[in-house]
PDB file of C-alpha atoms in Angstrom:
ATOM      1  CA  MET A  20     -11.084  -4.240  20.762  1.00 41.00           C
ATOM      2  CA  LYS A  21     -12.932  -1.711  18.615  1.00 44.00           C
ATOM      3  CA  VAL A  22     -13.990   0.278  21.684  1.00 45.00           C
ATOM      4  CA  GLN A  23     -10.381   0.364  22.883  1.00 47.00           C
ATOM      5  CA  THR A  24      -9.279   1.522  19.452  1.00 43.00           C
ATOM      6  CA  VAL A  25     -11.773   4.392  19.383  1.00 45.00           C
ATOM      7  CA  ILE A  26     -10.704   5.479  22.884  1.00 45.00           C
ATOM      8  CA  LEU A  27      -7.035   5.388  21.902  1.00 46.00           C
ATOM      9  CA  LEU A  28      -7.622   7.380  18.722  1.00 45.00           C
ATOM     10  CA  THR A  29      -9.686   9.937  20.637  1.00 45.00           C
ATOM     11  CA  ILE A  30      -7.003  10.403  23.288  1.00 46.00           C
ATOM     12  CA  VAL A  31      -4.234  10.887  20.737  1.00 46.00           C
ATOM     13  CA  GLN A  32      -6.317  13.218  18.563  1.00 47.00           C
ATOM     14  CA  PHE A  33      -7.259  15.293  21.621  1.00 45.00           C
ATOM     15  CA  SER A  34      -3.591  15.515  22.600  1.00 46.00           C
ATOM     16  CA  ILE A  35      -2.712  16.841  19.145  1.00 45.00           C
ATOM     17  CA  PHE A  36      -5.469  19.454  19.419  1.00 41.00           C
ATOM     18  CA  ALA A  37      -4.678  20.426  23.003  1.00 39.00           C
ATOM     19  CA  PHE A  38      -0.931  20.801  22.677  1.00 36.00           C
ATOM     20  CA  GLY A  39      -0.743  22.290  19.207  1.00 37.00           C
ATOM     21  CA  GLN A  40      -1.058  20.957  15.667  1.00 43.00           C
ATOM     22  CA  GLU A  41       2.046  19.103  14.528  1.00 55.00           C
ATOM     23  CA  ASN A  42       3.979  20.682  11.711  1.00 87.00           C
ATOM     24  CA  TYR A  43       3.665  17.638   9.492  1.00 93.00           C
ATOM     25  CA  GLU A  44       5.514  19.188   6.562  1.00 92.00           C
ATOM     26  CA  LYS A  45       8.673  19.524   8.642  1.00 91.00           C
ATOM     27  CA  THR A  46       8.592  16.055  10.159  1.00 93.00           C
ATOM     28  CA  ILE A  47       7.559  14.004   7.101  1.00 95.00           C
ATOM     29  CA  LYS A  48      10.401  13.302   4.671  1.00 94.00           C
ATOM     30  CA  PHE A  49      10.389  12.452   0.973  1.00 97.00           C
ATOM     31  CA  HIS A  50      13.547  10.465   0.251  1.00 97.00           C
ATOM     32  CA  VAL A  51      14.457  10.470  -3.435  1.00 97.00           C
ATOM     33  CA  HIS A  52      16.449   7.555  -4.844  1.00 97.00           C
ATOM     34  CA  LYS A  53      18.253   7.313  -8.175  1.00 94.00           C
ATOM     35  CA  GLN A  54      19.808   4.068  -9.354  1.00 88.00           C
ATOM     36  CA  GLY A  55      19.077   2.477  -5.982  1.00 85.00           C
ATOM     37  CA  LYS A  56      20.753   5.134  -3.825  1.00 92.00           C
ATOM     38  CA  GLU A  57      19.256   8.042  -1.932  1.00 95.00           C
ATOM     39  CA  THR A  58      20.202  11.281  -3.673  1.00 94.00           C
ATOM     40  CA  PHE A  59      18.369  13.983  -1.738  1.00 95.00           C
ATOM     41  CA  LYS A  60      15.268  14.769   0.298  1.00 95.00           C
ATOM     42  CA  SER A  61      12.485  16.547  -1.540  1.00 95.00           C
ATOM     43  CA  ASN A  62      10.585  19.254   0.318  1.00 93.00           C
ATOM     44  CA  PHE A  63       8.266  22.054  -0.782  1.00 93.00           C
ATOM     45  CA  CYS A  64      11.053  24.585  -1.313  1.00 92.00           C
ATOM     46  CA  ASN A  65      13.551  22.794  -3.574  1.00 93.00           C
ATOM     47  CA  ASN A  66      11.641  22.500  -6.839  1.00 94.00           C
ATOM     48  CA  CYS A  67      14.749  23.257  -8.884  1.00 95.00           C
ATOM     49  CA  THR A  68      16.659  20.369  -7.292  1.00 95.00           C
ATOM     50  CA  LEU A  69      13.716  18.023  -7.816  1.00 96.00           C
ATOM     51  CA  LYS A  70      13.364  18.909 -11.500  1.00 96.00           C
ATOM     52  CA  LYS A  71      17.129  18.699 -12.060  1.00 96.00           C
ATOM     53  CA  GLU A  72      17.584  15.326 -10.379  1.00 96.00           C
ATOM     54  CA  CYS A  73      14.265  13.883 -11.560  1.00 96.00           C
ATOM     55  CA  PRO A  74      13.300  15.499 -14.898  1.00 96.00           C
ATOM     56  CA  PRO A  75       9.520  15.530 -15.397  1.00 96.00           C
ATOM     57  CA  SER A  76      10.078  13.818 -18.754  1.00 95.00           C
ATOM     58  CA  GLU A  77      11.284  10.683 -16.923  1.00 96.00           C
ATOM     59  CA  ASN A  78       9.374   8.147 -14.849  1.00 97.00           C
ATOM     60  CA  LEU A  79       8.645   8.864 -11.199  1.00 98.00           C
ATOM     61  CA  THR A  80       7.506   6.267  -8.667  1.00 98.00           C
ATOM     62  CA  LEU A  81       6.112   7.244  -5.261  1.00 98.00           C
ATOM     63  CA  ILE A  82       6.160   4.729  -2.396  1.00 98.00           C
ATOM     64  CA  VAL A  83       3.916   5.448   0.584  1.00 97.00           C
ATOM     65  CA  THR A  84       4.755   3.479   3.718  1.00 92.00           C
ATOM     66  CA  ASP A  85       7.153   3.302   6.633  1.00 84.00           C
ATOM     67  CA  PRO A  86      10.628   2.814   5.039  1.00 83.00           C
ATOM     68  CA  ASN A  87      12.024   0.816   7.968  1.00 85.00           C
ATOM     69  CA  TYR A  88      11.295  -2.621   6.524  1.00 90.00           C
ATOM     70  CA  ASP A  89      13.884  -5.174   5.500  1.00 91.00           C
ATOM     71  CA  PHE A  90      12.389  -5.348   1.996  1.00 95.00           C
ATOM     72  CA  ALA A  91      12.605  -1.571   1.379  1.00 95.00           C
ATOM     73  CA  GLN A  92      15.787  -1.570  -0.701  1.00 95.00           C
ATOM     74  CA  ASP A  93      14.603  -4.547  -2.763  1.00 97.00           C
ATOM     75  CA  LEU A  94      11.387  -2.673  -3.561  1.00 97.00           C
ATOM     76  CA  ILE A  95      13.306   0.443  -4.598  1.00 97.00           C
ATOM     77  CA  ASN A  96      15.637  -1.620  -6.778  1.00 97.00           C
ATOM     78  CA  ALA A  97      12.723  -3.423  -8.424  1.00 97.00           C
ATOM     79  CA  PHE A  98      11.066  -0.145  -9.421  1.00 98.00           C
ATOM     80  CA  HIS A  99      14.368   1.288 -10.632  1.00 97.00           C
ATOM     81  CA  THR A 100      15.001  -1.731 -12.837  1.00 97.00           C
ATOM     82  CA  ALA A 101      11.473  -1.728 -14.254  1.00 97.00           C
ATOM     83  CA  ARG A 102      10.782   1.997 -14.580  1.00 97.00           C
ATOM     84  CA  GLY A 103      14.068   3.831 -14.254  1.00 96.00           C
ATOM     85  CA  GLY A 104      13.873   7.505 -13.305  1.00 96.00           C
ATOM     86  CA  CYS A 105      13.442   8.363  -9.622  1.00 97.00           C
ATOM     87  CA  VAL A 106      11.815   6.551  -6.740  1.00 98.00           C
ATOM     88  CA  MET A 107      10.452   8.847  -4.029  1.00 98.00           C
ATOM     89  CA  TRP A 108       9.694   7.323  -0.625  1.00 97.00           C
ATOM     90  CA  MET A 109       7.321   9.126   1.735  1.00 97.00           C
ATOM     91  CA  ASP A 110       8.572   8.635   5.287  1.00 95.00           C
ATOM     92  CA  PHE A 111       6.060   9.317   8.069  1.00 93.00           C
ATOM     93  CA  SER A 112       7.657   6.856  10.496  1.00 90.00           C
ATOM     94  CA  ILE A 113       8.092   9.542  13.163  1.00 89.00           C
ATOM     95  CA  TYR A 114       4.347   9.127  13.831  1.00 89.00           C
ATOM     96  CA  LYS A 115       4.599   5.367  14.296  1.00 82.00           C
ATOM     97  CA  PRO A 116       6.135   4.569  17.691  1.00 70.00           C
ATOM     98  CA  PRO A 117       7.242   1.016  18.485  1.00 67.00           C
ATOM     99  CA  GLY A 118       4.923  -1.377  20.271  1.00 57.00           C
ATOM    100  CA  LYS A 119       1.429  -2.769  19.964  1.00 52.00           C
ATOM    101  CA  LEU A 120      -0.254   0.655  20.066  1.00 54.00           C
ATOM    102  CA  ALA A 121       1.811   1.980  17.148  1.00 62.00           C
ATOM    103  CA  TYR A 122      -1.007   1.753  14.628  1.00 69.00           C
ATOM    104  CA  GLY A 123      -3.456   3.463  16.939  1.00 72.00           C
ATOM    105  CA  GLU A 124      -1.250   6.509  17.219  1.00 79.00           C
ATOM    106  CA  LEU A 125      -0.381   6.413  13.528  1.00 84.00           C
ATOM    107  CA  PHE A 126      -4.040   6.445  12.477  1.00 82.00           C
ATOM    108  CA  ALA A 127      -4.682   9.349  14.810  1.00 84.00           C
ATOM    109  CA  HIS A 128      -2.383  11.366  12.529  1.00 89.00           C
ATOM    110  CA  TYR A 129      -4.184  10.166   9.389  1.00 90.00           C
ATOM    111  CA  GLU A 130      -5.457  13.537   8.142  1.00 92.00           C
ATOM    112  CA  GLY A 131      -2.254  15.427   8.908  1.00 93.00           C
ATOM    113  CA  ILE A 132      -0.169  12.893   7.001  1.00 94.00           C
ATOM    114  CA  ASN A 133      -2.637  12.817   4.127  1.00 95.00           C
ATOM    115  CA  ALA A 134      -2.560  16.595   3.781  1.00 95.00           C
ATOM    116  CA  VAL A 135       1.207  16.438   3.225  1.00 96.00           C
ATOM    117  CA  LEU A 136       0.891  13.667   0.645  1.00 97.00           C
ATOM    118  CA  LEU A 137      -1.836  15.593  -1.173  1.00 97.00           C
ATOM    119  CA  ARG A 138       0.295  18.731  -1.208  1.00 96.00           C
ATOM    120  CA  LYS A 139       3.242  16.732  -2.609  1.00 97.00           C
ATOM    121  CA  LEU A 140       1.047  15.434  -5.439  1.00 98.00           C
ATOM    122  CA  LYS A 141      -0.149  18.960  -6.192  1.00 97.00           C
ATOM    123  CA  GLN A 142       3.427  20.206  -6.148  1.00 97.00           C
ATOM    124  CA  LEU A 143       4.463  17.570  -8.692  1.00 97.00           C
ATOM    125  CA  GLU A 144       1.556  18.536 -10.932  1.00 97.00           C
ATOM    126  CA  GLU A 145       2.263  22.265 -10.643  1.00 96.00           C
ATOM    127  CA  ILE A 146       5.930  21.969 -11.638  1.00 95.00           C
ATOM    128  CA  GLY A 147       5.253  19.893 -14.706  1.00 96.00           C
ATOM    129  CA  TYR A 148       5.073  16.196 -13.858  1.00 97.00           C
ATOM    130  CA  ASP A 149       2.529  14.191 -15.817  1.00 97.00           C
ATOM    131  CA  LEU A 150       0.555  12.487 -13.060  1.00 97.00           C
ATOM    132  CA  ALA A 151      -0.992  10.172 -15.633  1.00 97.00           C
ATOM    133  CA  ASN A 152       2.474   8.602 -15.755  1.00 97.00           C
ATOM    134  CA  LEU A 153       2.901   8.535 -11.962  1.00 98.00           C
ATOM    135  CA  PHE A 154       3.046   5.125 -10.287  1.00 98.00           C
ATOM    136  CA  VAL A 155       2.079   5.122  -6.593  1.00 98.00           C
ATOM    137  CA  TYR A 156       2.695   2.098  -4.380  1.00 98.00           C
ATOM    138  CA  GLY A 157       1.149   1.939  -0.912  1.00 97.00           C
ATOM    139  CA  TYR A 158       1.539  -0.690   1.767  1.00 96.00           C
ATOM    140  CA  SER A 159      -0.573  -1.206   4.908  1.00 93.00           C
ATOM    141  CA  PHE A 160      -1.491   2.246   6.313  1.00 92.00           C
ATOM    142  CA  GLY A 161       0.136   3.714   3.209  1.00 95.00           C
ATOM    143  CA  SER A 162      -2.415   1.959   1.005  1.00 96.00           C
ATOM    144  CA  TYR A 163      -5.216   4.081   2.439  1.00 94.00           C
ATOM    145  CA  GLN A 164      -3.072   7.194   2.298  1.00 95.00           C
ATOM    146  CA  ALA A 165      -2.332   6.692  -1.403  1.00 97.00           C
ATOM    147  CA  ILE A 166      -5.962   6.033  -2.335  1.00 96.00           C
ATOM    148  CA  THR A 167      -7.337   8.887  -0.219  1.00 96.00           C
ATOM    149  CA  ALA A 168      -4.845  11.438  -1.565  1.00 97.00           C
ATOM    150  CA  GLY A 169      -5.388  10.217  -5.123  1.00 98.00           C
ATOM    151  CA  TYR A 170      -9.123  10.820  -4.875  1.00 97.00           C
ATOM    152  CA  ARG A 171      -8.730  14.187  -3.167  1.00 97.00           C
ATOM    153  CA  LEU A 172      -6.316  15.312  -5.866  1.00 97.00           C
ATOM    154  CA  GLY A 173      -8.963  14.835  -8.534  1.00 97.00           C
ATOM    155  CA  SER A 174     -10.760  11.926 -10.111  1.00 96.00           C
ATOM    156  CA  LYS A 175      -8.330   9.612 -11.913  1.00 97.00           C
ATOM    157  CA  LYS A 176      -5.534  12.151 -12.298  1.00 98.00           C
ATOM    158  CA  ILE A 177      -2.924   9.616 -11.167  1.00 98.00           C
ATOM    159  CA  GLY A 178      -2.021   6.873 -13.591  1.00 98.00           C
ATOM    160  CA  ARG A 179      -1.786   3.917 -11.234  1.00 98.00           C
ATOM    161  CA  ILE A 180      -1.997   2.943  -7.578  1.00 98.00           C
ATOM    162  CA  ASP A 181      -1.016  -0.511  -6.341  1.00 98.00           C
ATOM    163  CA  ALA A 182      -2.039  -1.073  -2.705  1.00 98.00           C
ATOM    164  CA  CYS A 183      -0.538  -3.995  -0.796  1.00 97.00           C
ATOM    165  CA  ASP A 184      -2.437  -5.510   2.137  1.00 96.00           C
ATOM    166  CA  PRO A 185      -4.322  -2.423   3.365  1.00 94.00           C
ATOM    167  CA  SER A 186      -4.325  -2.358   7.172  1.00 89.00           C
ATOM    168  CA  SER A 187      -6.499  -4.363   9.530  1.00 80.00           C
ATOM    169  CA  ASP A 188     -10.124  -3.489  10.193  1.00 71.00           C
ATOM    170  CA  THR A 189      -9.121  -2.854  13.821  1.00 66.00           C
ATOM    171  CA  TRP A 190      -7.730   0.600  13.045  1.00 61.00           C
ATOM    172  CA  ILE A 191      -9.652   1.851  10.060  1.00 60.00           C
ATOM    173  CA  ALA A 192     -12.955   2.899  11.650  1.00 58.00           C
ATOM    174  CA  ASN A 193     -13.550   6.645  11.452  1.00 58.00           C
ATOM    175  CA  THR A 194     -10.322   7.275   9.498  1.00 65.00           C
ATOM    176  CA  THR A 195     -10.575   5.781   6.011  1.00 72.00           C
ATOM    177  CA  PRO A 196     -14.113   6.220   4.610  1.00 79.00           C
ATOM    178  CA  VAL A 197     -12.750   8.129   1.589  1.00 86.00           C
ATOM    179  CA  ALA A 198     -10.535   5.205   0.625  1.00 87.00           C
ATOM    180  CA  PHE A 199     -13.420   2.739   0.910  1.00 87.00           C
ATOM    181  CA  GLN A 200     -15.893   4.890  -0.989  1.00 90.00           C
ATOM    182  CA  HIS A 201     -13.694   6.327  -3.726  1.00 93.00           C
ATOM    183  CA  ALA A 202     -10.960   3.828  -4.615  1.00 96.00           C
ATOM    184  CA  PHE A 203     -12.417   3.600  -8.131  1.00 97.00           C
ATOM    185  CA  ASP A 204     -11.661   7.300  -8.671  1.00 97.00           C
ATOM    186  CA  ALA A 205      -8.267   7.456  -6.961  1.00 97.00           C
ATOM    187  CA  ALA A 206      -6.346   6.645 -10.160  1.00 98.00           C
ATOM    188  CA  VAL A 207      -6.926   5.438 -13.691  1.00 98.00           C
ATOM    189  CA  ASN A 208      -5.854   1.968 -12.526  1.00 98.00           C
ATOM    190  CA  VAL A 209      -6.117   0.742  -8.926  1.00 98.00           C
ATOM    191  CA  GLN A 210      -5.130  -2.718  -7.730  1.00 98.00           C
ATOM    192  CA  CYS A 211      -5.414  -3.946  -4.126  1.00 98.00           C
ATOM    193  CA  ILE A 212      -3.544  -7.100  -3.135  1.00 98.00           C
ATOM    194  CA  HIS A 213      -4.636  -9.014  -0.041  1.00 97.00           C
ATOM    195  CA  THR A 214      -2.495 -11.547   1.825  1.00 96.00           C
ATOM    196  CA  SER A 215      -3.561 -11.527   5.473  1.00 93.00           C
ATOM    197  CA  LYS A 216      -6.617 -11.305   7.688  1.00 91.00           C
ATOM    198  CA  LEU A 217      -4.484 -10.918  10.828  1.00 88.00           C
ATOM    199  CA  SER A 218      -2.988  -7.555   9.844  1.00 88.00           C
ATOM    200  CA  GLY A 219      -4.825  -6.810   6.609  1.00 91.00           C
ATOM    201  CA  THR A 220      -8.394  -5.724   5.974  1.00 92.00           C
ATOM    202  CA  THR A 221     -11.220  -8.133   5.219  1.00 92.00           C
ATOM    203  CA  LYS A 222     -12.883  -5.513   2.992  1.00 92.00           C
ATOM    204  CA  ARG A 223     -12.649  -5.547  -0.801  1.00 94.00           C
ATOM    205  CA  PHE A 224     -13.134  -2.036  -2.131  1.00 94.00           C
ATOM    206  CA  CYS A 225     -10.778  -1.597  -5.093  1.00 96.00           C
ATOM    207  CA  PRO A 226     -11.617  -1.967  -8.794  1.00 97.00           C
ATOM    208  CA  LYS A 227      -9.273  -4.943  -8.948  1.00 97.00           C
ATOM    209  CA  SER A 228      -8.938  -6.947  -5.725  1.00 97.00           C
ATOM    210  CA  ILE A 229      -6.412  -9.795  -5.766  1.00 97.00           C
ATOM    211  CA  ASN A 230      -6.874 -12.488  -3.111  1.00 97.00           C
ATOM    212  CA  MET A 231      -3.590 -14.293  -2.536  1.00 97.00           C
ATOM    213  CA  GLY A 232      -3.350 -17.822  -1.185  1.00 96.00           C
ATOM    214  CA  LYS A 233      -6.277 -19.138   0.850  1.00 96.00           C
ATOM    215  CA  CYS A 234      -8.969 -16.624  -0.197  1.00 95.00           C
ATOM    216  CA  GLY A 235      -6.749 -13.634   0.586  1.00 95.00           C
ATOM    217  CA  ASP A 236      -5.307 -15.158   3.731  1.00 93.00           C
ATOM    218  CA  GLN A 237      -2.435 -17.570   4.422  1.00 92.00           C
ATOM    219  CA  PRO A 238      -2.558 -20.996   6.023  1.00 90.00           C
ATOM    220  CA  TYR A 239      -1.051 -21.278   9.500  1.00 89.00           C
ATOM    221  CA  ASN A 240      -1.562 -23.628  12.407  1.00 88.00           C
ATOM    222  CA  PRO A 241      -3.128 -22.623  15.746  1.00 85.00           C
ATOM    223  CA  MET A 242       0.167 -23.146  17.585  1.00 87.00           C
ATOM    224  CA  GLU A 243       1.856 -20.456  15.472  1.00 86.00           C
ATOM    225  CA  LEU A 244      -0.854 -18.028  16.465  1.00 85.00           C
ATOM    226  CA  LEU A 245      -0.666 -19.010  20.133  1.00 86.00           C
ATOM    227  CA  VAL A 246       3.110 -18.846  20.427  1.00 87.00           C
ATOM    228  CA  ASN A 247       3.856 -15.765  18.338  1.00 89.00           C
ATOM    229  CA  TRP A 248       0.764 -13.798  17.312  1.00 84.00           C
ATOM    230  CA  ASP A 249       2.585 -10.518  16.672  1.00 86.00           C
ATOM    231  CA  GLY A 250       5.404 -12.143  14.729  1.00 89.00           C
ATOM    232  CA  LEU A 251       3.034 -14.216  12.597  1.00 91.00           C
ATOM    233  CA  ALA A 252       0.770 -11.236  11.886  1.00 88.00           C
ATOM    234  CA  GLN A 253       3.730  -9.144  10.723  1.00 89.00           C
ATOM    235  CA  GLU A 254       5.197 -11.982   8.656  1.00 91.00           C
ATOM    236  CA  LEU A 255       1.959 -12.501   6.738  1.00 92.00           C
ATOM    237  CA  HIS A 256       1.492  -8.741   6.349  1.00 93.00           C
ATOM    238  CA  ASP A 257       5.032  -8.255   4.963  1.00 94.00           C
ATOM    239  CA  LEU A 258       4.494 -11.240   2.684  1.00 96.00           C
ATOM    240  CA  CYS A 259       2.431  -9.007   0.414  1.00 97.00           C
ATOM    241  CA  CYS A 260       5.382  -6.730  -0.322  1.00 97.00           C
ATOM    242  CA  LYS A 261       7.818  -9.609  -0.711  1.00 97.00           C
ATOM    243  CA  ALA A 262       5.510 -11.328  -3.177  1.00 97.00           C
ATOM    244  CA  TYR A 263       4.940  -8.035  -4.984  1.00 98.00           C
ATOM    245  CA  ILE A 264       8.701  -7.584  -5.404  1.00 98.00           C
ATOM    246  CA  ALA A 265       8.919 -11.122  -6.778  1.00 98.00           C
ATOM    247  CA  SER A 266       6.106 -10.301  -9.233  1.00 98.00           C
ATOM    248  CA  PHE A 267       8.420  -8.055 -11.249  1.00 98.00           C
ATOM    249  CA  THR A 268      10.164 -11.162 -12.585  1.00 96.00           C
ATOM    250  CA  ASN A 269       7.856 -14.084 -11.694  1.00 96.00           C
ATOM    251  CA  ASP A 270       4.286 -14.979 -12.617  1.00 96.00           C
ATOM    252  CA  PHE A 271       1.773 -15.154  -9.785  1.00 96.00           C
ATOM    253  CA  LYS A 272      -0.783 -16.719 -12.084  1.00 96.00           C
ATOM    254  CA  LEU A 273      -4.381 -15.661 -11.672  1.00 96.00           C
ATOM    255  CA  VAL A 274      -6.559 -18.755 -11.357  1.00 95.00           C
ATOM    256  CA  GLN A 275     -10.245 -19.489 -11.086  1.00 94.00           C
ATOM    257  CA  LYS A 276     -11.793 -19.082  -7.644  1.00 95.00           C
ATOM    258  CA  THR A 277     -12.881 -22.733  -7.724  1.00 95.00           C
ATOM    259  CA  GLN A 278      -9.262 -23.832  -8.047  1.00 95.00           C
ATOM    260  CA  ILE A 279      -8.318 -22.055  -4.810  1.00 96.00           C
ATOM    261  CA  GLU A 280     -11.409 -23.377  -3.023  1.00 96.00           C
ATOM    262  CA  SER A 281     -10.616 -26.932  -4.111  1.00 97.00           C
ATOM    263  CA  LYS A 282      -6.975 -26.711  -3.000  1.00 96.00           C
ATOM    264  CA  TYR A 283      -7.686 -25.263   0.449  1.00 95.00           C
ATOM    265  CA  GLY A 284     -11.051 -26.927   1.085  1.00 95.00           C
ATOM    266  CA  GLN A 285     -12.658 -23.598   1.841  1.00 93.00           C
ATOM    267  CA  THR A 286     -15.362 -21.483   0.241  1.00 96.00           C
ATOM    268  CA  CYS A 287     -14.099 -17.991  -0.550  1.00 95.00           C
ATOM    269  CA  SER A 288     -16.663 -15.323   0.300  1.00 92.00           C
ATOM    270  CA  THR A 289     -16.852 -12.472  -2.207  1.00 91.00           C
ATOM    271  CA  GLN A 290     -17.834  -8.814  -1.898  1.00 93.00           C
ATOM    272  CA  GLN A 291     -17.440  -7.930  -5.582  1.00 90.00           C
ATOM    273  CA  PRO A 292     -18.145  -9.758  -8.807  1.00 88.00           C
ATOM    274  CA  VAL A 293     -15.559 -12.451  -9.461  1.00 89.00           C
ATOM    275  CA  GLY A 294     -13.480 -11.405 -12.442  1.00 83.00           C
ATOM    276  CA  THR A 295     -13.762 -13.659 -15.481  1.00 83.00           C
ATOM    277  CA  LEU A 296     -10.404 -14.929 -16.705  1.00 89.00           C
ATOM    278  CA  PRO A 297      -9.955 -15.607 -20.410  1.00 84.00           C
ATOM    279  CA  SER A 298      -8.402 -19.005 -21.111  1.00 77.00           C
ATOM    280  CA  SER A 299      -5.219 -17.382 -22.424  1.00 71.00           C
ATOM    281  CA  PRO A 300      -2.772 -15.759 -22.077  1.00 80.00           C
ATOM    282  CA  THR A 301      -1.414 -16.035 -18.520  1.00 87.00           C
ATOM    283  CA  TYR A 302      -2.502 -13.194 -16.241  1.00 94.00           C
ATOM    284  CA  THR A 303      -0.495 -12.348 -13.157  1.00 96.00           C
ATOM    285  CA  MET A 304      -0.763 -10.415  -9.895  1.00 97.00           C
ATOM    286  CA  GLY A 305       1.475  -7.474  -9.152  1.00 97.00           C
ATOM    287  CA  TYR A 306       3.586  -5.096 -11.152  1.00 98.00           C
ATOM    288  CA  ARG A 307       2.747  -6.784 -14.484  1.00 97.00           C
ATOM    289  CA  PHE A 308      -0.980  -7.046 -13.816  1.00 97.00           C
ATOM    290  CA  ASP A 309      -3.100  -6.539 -16.943  1.00 95.00           C
ATOM    291  CA  PHE A 310      -5.627  -3.797 -16.180  1.00 96.00           C
ATOM    292  CA  SER A 311      -7.623  -4.614 -19.298  1.00 94.00           C
ATOM    293  CA  LEU A 312      -9.264  -7.357 -17.213  1.00 94.00           C
ATOM    294  CA  PRO A 313     -12.763  -6.498 -15.974  1.00 93.00           C
ATOM    295  CA  ASP A 314     -13.175  -5.068 -12.479  1.00 95.00           C
ATOM    296  CA  GLY A 315     -13.744  -7.585  -9.716  1.00 95.00           C
ATOM    297  CA  GLU A 316     -12.058 -10.025  -7.363  1.00 96.00           C
ATOM    298  CA  TYR A 317      -9.277 -12.283  -8.624  1.00 96.00           C
ATOM    299  CA  TYR A 318      -7.317 -15.132  -7.102  1.00 96.00           C
ATOM    300  CA  ALA A 319      -3.691 -16.267  -7.160  1.00 96.00           C
ATOM    301  CA  ASP A 320      -1.884 -18.846  -5.072  1.00 97.00           C
ATOM    302  CA  LEU A 321       0.974 -17.941  -2.738  1.00 96.00           C
ATOM    303  CA  THR A 322       3.547 -19.620  -0.518  1.00 96.00           C
ATOM    304  CA  ARG A 323       5.136 -18.231   2.629  1.00 95.00           C
ATOM    305  CA  SER A 324       8.687 -18.928   1.478  1.00 94.00           C
ATOM    306  CA  SER A 325      10.759 -17.415  -1.317  1.00 93.00           C
ATOM    307  CA  PRO A 326      10.173 -17.114  -4.267  1.00 93.00           C
ATOM    308  CA  TYR A 327       6.530 -17.084  -3.058  1.00 96.00           C
ATOM    309  CA  TYR A 328       4.855 -17.946  -6.365  1.00 94.00           C
ATOM    310  CA  VAL A 329       3.338 -21.355  -7.148  1.00 91.00           C
ATOM    311  CA  ALA A 330       4.581 -22.809 -10.427  1.00 78.00           C
TER     312      ALA A 330
END
């Protein structure tokens, strides 16, 4: 599988080189939402509109992922309710064709997409936005994009990055070393949330890594995998965002690693120190995560059905 992935990436990257570099700035869109509705598209030539509609004195949230998910509007609404101001959604979906090879082609455009995101961050800084107050949310491929651009912008200039289920190890070789090596410097606060080993990475590389459910994976039976691998993989991948949305108003309580191991009858392997949880108060995954906790891996339970948290 890894050999096939490398061949696919090489073919697509060669095609981009051979037939001309894509004009990423023209094809990638930044949709700006106010009060839950799209107001305009931000580009690199309408600074006055951006500052008028989204004053730098107000909160700005940047979402980095394909917007064509059924949870997209719920995520926008959650950020609007919690932070107000504007929500800007980076849309690079033109580079993600349908089908099983979609991620291969998408990752082949990794650097071109990242250059646009980095330029957008620099633009915001140049026209007066306080990036220490910027909240960046990345999902899947967008998780790596957010972390990589944050580091390339400058060590810990961005206030916060929350990364939900960074993509599978299948596609990340040769494209995301910056994200793996420099997540600690991508923002003042960086949280990675892991829900799936089918579509999400097995690596733990963020200052705070939250393993949801069964050691950062979800229970499923072999028949589910046999009958509908693609559907199951996407369901468990999307579960991260759905749980994250629920975390705005519900507690996904952080628990001791031993509690998860006892419940699921499985030893959770660790790649970072396991974070020590004080006995009180209640700490939770997601939007209301307390970054005063020490760096390390943390654990919270999760269910596959709404409202996703375990009381």
